[in-house]
CSV table of C-alpha atoms in Angstrom, one decimal:
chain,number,residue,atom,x,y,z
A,679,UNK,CA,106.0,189.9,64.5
A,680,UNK,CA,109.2,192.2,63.9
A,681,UNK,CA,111.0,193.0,66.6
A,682,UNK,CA,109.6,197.0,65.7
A,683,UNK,CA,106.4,196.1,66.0
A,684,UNK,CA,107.3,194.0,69.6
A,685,UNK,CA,108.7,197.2,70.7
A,686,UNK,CA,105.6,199.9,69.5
A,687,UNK,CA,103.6,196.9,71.1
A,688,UNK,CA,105.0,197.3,74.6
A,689,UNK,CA,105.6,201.0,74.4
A,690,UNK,CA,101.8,201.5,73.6
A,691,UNK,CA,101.3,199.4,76.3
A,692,UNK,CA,102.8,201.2,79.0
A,693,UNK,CA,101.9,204.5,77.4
A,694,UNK,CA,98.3,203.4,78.1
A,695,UNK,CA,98.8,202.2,81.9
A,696,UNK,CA,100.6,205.3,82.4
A,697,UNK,CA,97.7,207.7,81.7
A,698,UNK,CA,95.1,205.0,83.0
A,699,UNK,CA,97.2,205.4,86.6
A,700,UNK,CA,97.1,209.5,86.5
A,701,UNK,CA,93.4,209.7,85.4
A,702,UNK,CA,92.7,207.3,88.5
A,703,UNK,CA,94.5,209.5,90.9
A,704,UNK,CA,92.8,212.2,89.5
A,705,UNK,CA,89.5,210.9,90.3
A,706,UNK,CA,90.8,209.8,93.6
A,707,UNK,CA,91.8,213.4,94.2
A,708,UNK,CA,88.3,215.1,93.0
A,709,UNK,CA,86.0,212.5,95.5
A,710,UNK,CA,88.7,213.2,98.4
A,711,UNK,CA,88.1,216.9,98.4
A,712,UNK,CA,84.6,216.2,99.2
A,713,UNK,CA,82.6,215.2,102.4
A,714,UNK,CA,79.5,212.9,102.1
A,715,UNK,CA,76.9,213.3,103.8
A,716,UNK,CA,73.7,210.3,103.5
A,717,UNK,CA,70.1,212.2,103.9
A,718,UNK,CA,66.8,210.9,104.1
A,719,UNK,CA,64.3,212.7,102.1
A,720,UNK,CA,61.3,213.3,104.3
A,721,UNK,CA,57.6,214.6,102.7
A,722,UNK,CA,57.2,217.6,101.9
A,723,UNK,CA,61.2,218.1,101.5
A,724,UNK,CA,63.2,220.5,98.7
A,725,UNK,CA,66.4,219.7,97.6
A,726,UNK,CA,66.7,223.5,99.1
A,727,UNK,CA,65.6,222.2,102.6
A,728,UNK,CA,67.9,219.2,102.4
A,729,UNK,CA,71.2,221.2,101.2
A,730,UNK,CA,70.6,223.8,103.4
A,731,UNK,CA,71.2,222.2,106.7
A,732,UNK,CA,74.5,220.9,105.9
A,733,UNK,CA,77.6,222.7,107.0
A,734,UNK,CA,79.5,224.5,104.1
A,735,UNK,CA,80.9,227.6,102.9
A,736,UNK,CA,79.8,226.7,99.3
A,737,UNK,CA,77.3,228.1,97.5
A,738,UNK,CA,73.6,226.4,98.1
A,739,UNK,CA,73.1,226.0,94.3
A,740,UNK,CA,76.8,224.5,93.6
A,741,UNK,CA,75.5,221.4,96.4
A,742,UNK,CA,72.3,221.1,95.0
A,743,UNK,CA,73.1,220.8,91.4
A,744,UNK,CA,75.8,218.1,92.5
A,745,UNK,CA,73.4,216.6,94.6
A,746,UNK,CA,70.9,216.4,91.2
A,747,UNK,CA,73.8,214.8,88.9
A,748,UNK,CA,75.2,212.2,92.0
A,749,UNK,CA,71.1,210.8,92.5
A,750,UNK,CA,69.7,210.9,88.8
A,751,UNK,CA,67.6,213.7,90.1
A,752,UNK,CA,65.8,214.7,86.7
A,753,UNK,CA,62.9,217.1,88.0
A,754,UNK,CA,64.2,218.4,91.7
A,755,UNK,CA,60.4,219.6,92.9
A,756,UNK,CA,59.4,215.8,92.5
A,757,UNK,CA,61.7,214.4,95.6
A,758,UNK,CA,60.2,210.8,96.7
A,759,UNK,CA,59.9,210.5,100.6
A,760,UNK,CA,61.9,207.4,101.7
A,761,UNK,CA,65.0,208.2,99.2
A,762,UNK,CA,68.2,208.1,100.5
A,763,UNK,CA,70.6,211.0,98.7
A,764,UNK,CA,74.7,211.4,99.0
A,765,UNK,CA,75.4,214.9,99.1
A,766,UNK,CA,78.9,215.7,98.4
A,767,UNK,CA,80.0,219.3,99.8
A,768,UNK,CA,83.1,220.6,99.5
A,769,UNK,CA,85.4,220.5,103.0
């Protein structure tokens, strides 16, 4: 290997670690504006019902389409009793 190609090599290298590093403290900073809260989904329950009770000055519909997307919620009027869900709401 030529001493050009040693160098592209290593400066590929760090190029890549340096935007791996700021895309993880990116993702860091998205899930640390949030507050979790663990819910137990009770018969008879709507993701409505759930969201609802929890305290935030977000719109209902922003928290329950998260709330879809972080539990593989495909159909939200077929909630099974017994599942846990993490509901992220903004603080």
């Amino acid at each position: 290997m030529t001493m050009q190609r040693k160098m592209a090599v290593v400066v590929l290298a760090l190029a890549g670690l340096t935007l791996l590093s700021h895309g993880v403290s990116a993702v860091e900073r998205e899930q640390a504006s949030y507050e979790t809260y663990s819910r137990v989904v009770l018969p008879g329950q709507s993701l409505w019902d759930i969201c609802s009770k929890l305290e935030s000055s977000e719109d209902i519909r922003t928290i329950i389409d998260r709330c879809r997307v972080d539990n593989d919620i495909p159909d939200p009027g077929v909630l099974q009793p017994g599942k846990v869900l993490q509901i992220r709401v903004k603080r």
